[in-house]
Amino acid sequence: MKHLSTLIAALFLQCGISMLVAAPIRVLLVDGQNNHAWKITSPIIQRILEDAGRFSVDVVTSPPPKTGEIAHFKPKFSNYQVIVSNYNGEPWSDETKASFVEFVRKGGGFVSVHAADNAFPEWKEYNQMIGVGGWGGRNEKDGPFVVFKDGIILKSSVPKAGGGHGSQHDFLVVARDGKHPILKGLPDQWMHVKDELYHTLRGPAEGMTVLATAFSSTAKGGTGSDEPMLMVTRFGKGRSFHTTLGHSAEALNCVGAATVLARGVEWAAIGKVTQAIPTDFPTATETRSRK
Ligand code: ZN
């Protein structure tokens, strides 16, 4: 009898633990203003996350630009574990910015997708979270460029506008910290589907870890340096993941880009990654696209 009750207790404990593990991570995807086709890319980001089987995703769409309505945009960040931004538009109100900063500072996750790192050039804490960003008047006043040379991270304070890209093409993503939970178990190098390869991003870059780079070829209009593609930073108790990948539907649907996005969202939310690696992950010579 005693054995049976112990067994039942153990079963309950196991069920309890697996229920905890299976609880979906609450994600808020923010969009509504962007110089990119957010009405096309947001549903793809949502589907990538839902297909990963770890998330429940809500979307909050800001008012359109030039209506003055952005002043009334007040998402309830604290209802979620991680905020994913597909937003590159007008500044939020001081109240909304403060609630976002508080959310991340207290341990919330943040993920910046592609042109979200163009947003909010004047917002100090946002730039600390993304580490580096581009455009919007960013220059040497905002922090150094961050590149890799001969495998070593270099910061340059050369006066120059931050943010650029050459012509779109397939390119090789190279891990620089393959032991990080977001990249652990993935190939060290993989071909990314045709995308904009961002270069000359600059910002505070304080405590930023570059997880992966890509070589920005001068033949394609790039810099001749290995540019940061995937980054993580800490902000207070919060975690931030920054992917520069994902200009278009095609680029987001790269199995590599989609995998690191879903893994990055989980890591930003809970500090670990439990997702299996897709069997059709791209190789160093071959791109793979989601069906
Ligand atoms: Zn773009």
PDB file of N, CA, C and O and ligand atoms in Angstrom, residues 34-36 114-115 118 135 165 168 195-196 198 244 246-248, ligand 1:
ATOM      1  N   ASN A  34       6.298  50.217 -39.729  1.00  0.00           N
ATOM      2  CA  ASN A  34       7.589  49.678 -40.144  1.00  0.00           C
ATOM      3  C   ASN A  34       7.812  50.089 -41.591  1.00  0.00           C
ATOM      4  O   ASN A  34       6.837  50.162 -42.367  1.00  0.00           O
ATOM      5  N   ASN A  35       9.052  50.354 -41.969  1.00  0.00           N
ATOM      6  CA  ASN A  35       9.356  50.612 -43.383  1.00  0.00           C
ATOM      7  C   ASN A  35       9.468  49.299 -44.157  1.00  0.00           C
ATOM      8  O   ASN A  35       9.896  49.285 -45.298  1.00  0.00           O
ATOM      9  N   HIS A  36       9.094  48.210 -43.506  1.00  0.00           N
ATOM     10  CA  HIS A  36       9.056  46.888 -44.126  1.00  0.00           C
ATOM     11  C   HIS A  36       7.606  46.397 -44.151  1.00  0.00           C
ATOM     12  O   HIS A  36       6.747  46.971 -43.490  1.00  0.00           O
ATOM     13  N   HIS A 114      15.116  42.145 -37.231  1.00  0.00           N
ATOM     14  CA  HIS A 114      15.521  42.924 -38.402  1.00  0.00           C
ATOM     15  C   HIS A 114      15.383  44.434 -38.146  1.00  0.00           C
ATOM     16  O   HIS A 114      16.096  44.959 -37.307  1.00  0.00           O
ATOM     17  N   ALA A 115      14.448  45.124 -38.839  1.00  0.00           N
ATOM     18  CA  ALA A 115      14.411  46.597 -38.779  1.00  0.00           C
ATOM     19  C   ALA A 115      13.943  47.152 -37.441  1.00  0.00           C
ATOM     20  O   ALA A 115      13.959  48.376 -37.258  1.00  0.00           O
ATOM     21  N   ASN A 118      16.276  49.485 -36.155  1.00  0.00           N
ATOM     22  CA  ASN A 118      16.336  50.846 -36.712  1.00  0.00           C
ATOM     23  C   ASN A 118      15.532  51.802 -35.824  1.00  0.00           C
ATOM     24  O   ASN A 118      15.653  53.018 -35.945  1.00  0.00           O
ATOM     25  N   TRP A 135      20.720  53.406 -38.749  1.00  0.00           N
ATOM     26  CA  TRP A 135      19.874  54.448 -39.325  1.00  0.00           C
ATOM     27  C   TRP A 135      19.296  55.400 -38.254  1.00  0.00           C
ATOM     28  O   TRP A 135      19.743  55.351 -37.112  1.00  0.00           O
ATOM     29  N   HIS A 165      23.407  48.295 -45.754  1.00  0.00           N
ATOM     30  CA  HIS A 165      23.461  46.936 -46.300  1.00  0.00           C
ATOM     31  C   HIS A 165      23.713  47.021 -47.787  1.00  0.00           C
ATOM     32  O   HIS A 165      23.348  48.015 -48.421  1.00  0.00           O
ATOM     33  N   GLN A 168      20.916  42.314 -51.753  1.00  0.00           N
ATOM     34  CA  GLN A 168      20.507  41.081 -51.056  1.00  0.00           C
ATOM     35  C   GLN A 168      21.105  39.844 -51.723  1.00  0.00           C
ATOM     36  O   GLN A 168      21.184  39.781 -52.946  1.00  0.00           O
ATOM     37  N   ASP A 195      18.914  37.738 -48.200  1.00  0.00           N
ATOM     38  CA  ASP A 195      18.468  38.698 -47.180  1.00  0.00           C
ATOM     39  C   ASP A 195      19.353  39.933 -47.283  1.00  0.00           C
ATOM     40  O   ASP A 195      20.380  39.931 -47.972  1.00  0.00           O
ATOM     41  N   GLU A 196      18.967  40.978 -46.564  1.00  0.00           N
ATOM     42  CA  GLU A 196      19.861  42.115 -46.375  1.00  0.00           C
ATOM     43  C   GLU A 196      20.875  41.741 -45.300  1.00  0.00           C
ATOM     44  O   GLU A 196      20.492  41.292 -44.222  1.00  0.00           O
ATOM     45  N   TYR A 198      23.010  43.295 -42.832  1.00  0.00           N
ATOM     46  CA  TYR A 198      23.217  44.592 -42.183  1.00  0.00           C
ATOM     47  C   TYR A 198      24.704  44.807 -41.868  1.00  0.00           C
ATOM     48  O   TYR A 198      25.409  43.882 -41.482  1.00  0.00           O
ATOM     49  N   THR A 244      19.330  40.294 -36.742  1.00  0.00           N
ATOM     50  CA  THR A 244      19.266  41.245 -37.858  1.00  0.00           C
ATOM     51  C   THR A 244      18.604  40.598 -39.075  1.00  0.00           C
ATOM     52  O   THR A 244      18.304  41.278 -40.047  1.00  0.00           O
ATOM     53  N   GLY A 246      15.872  38.701 -41.570  1.00  0.00           N
ATOM     54  CA  GLY A 246      14.420  38.705 -41.747  1.00  0.00           C
ATOM     55  C   GLY A 246      13.845  39.923 -42.437  1.00  0.00           C
ATOM     56  O   GLY A 246      12.772  40.400 -42.073  1.00  0.00           O
ATOM     57  N   HIS A 247      14.511  40.395 -43.506  1.00  0.00           N
ATOM     58  CA  HIS A 247      13.974  41.531 -44.263  1.00  0.00           C
ATOM     59  C   HIS A 247      12.615  41.218 -44.889  1.00  0.00           C
ATOM     60  O   HIS A 247      11.733  42.059 -44.921  1.00  0.00           O
ATOM     61  N   SER A 248      12.466  40.000 -45.365  1.00  0.00           N
ATOM     62  CA  SER A 248      11.283  39.641 -46.157  1.00  0.00           C
ATOM     63  C   SER A 248      10.695  38.320 -45.660  1.00  0.00           C
ATOM     64  O   SER A 248      11.289  37.627 -44.831  1.00  0.00           O
TER      65      SER A 248
HETATM   66 ZN    ZN B   1      15.221  45.279 -44.489  1.00  0.00          ZN
END
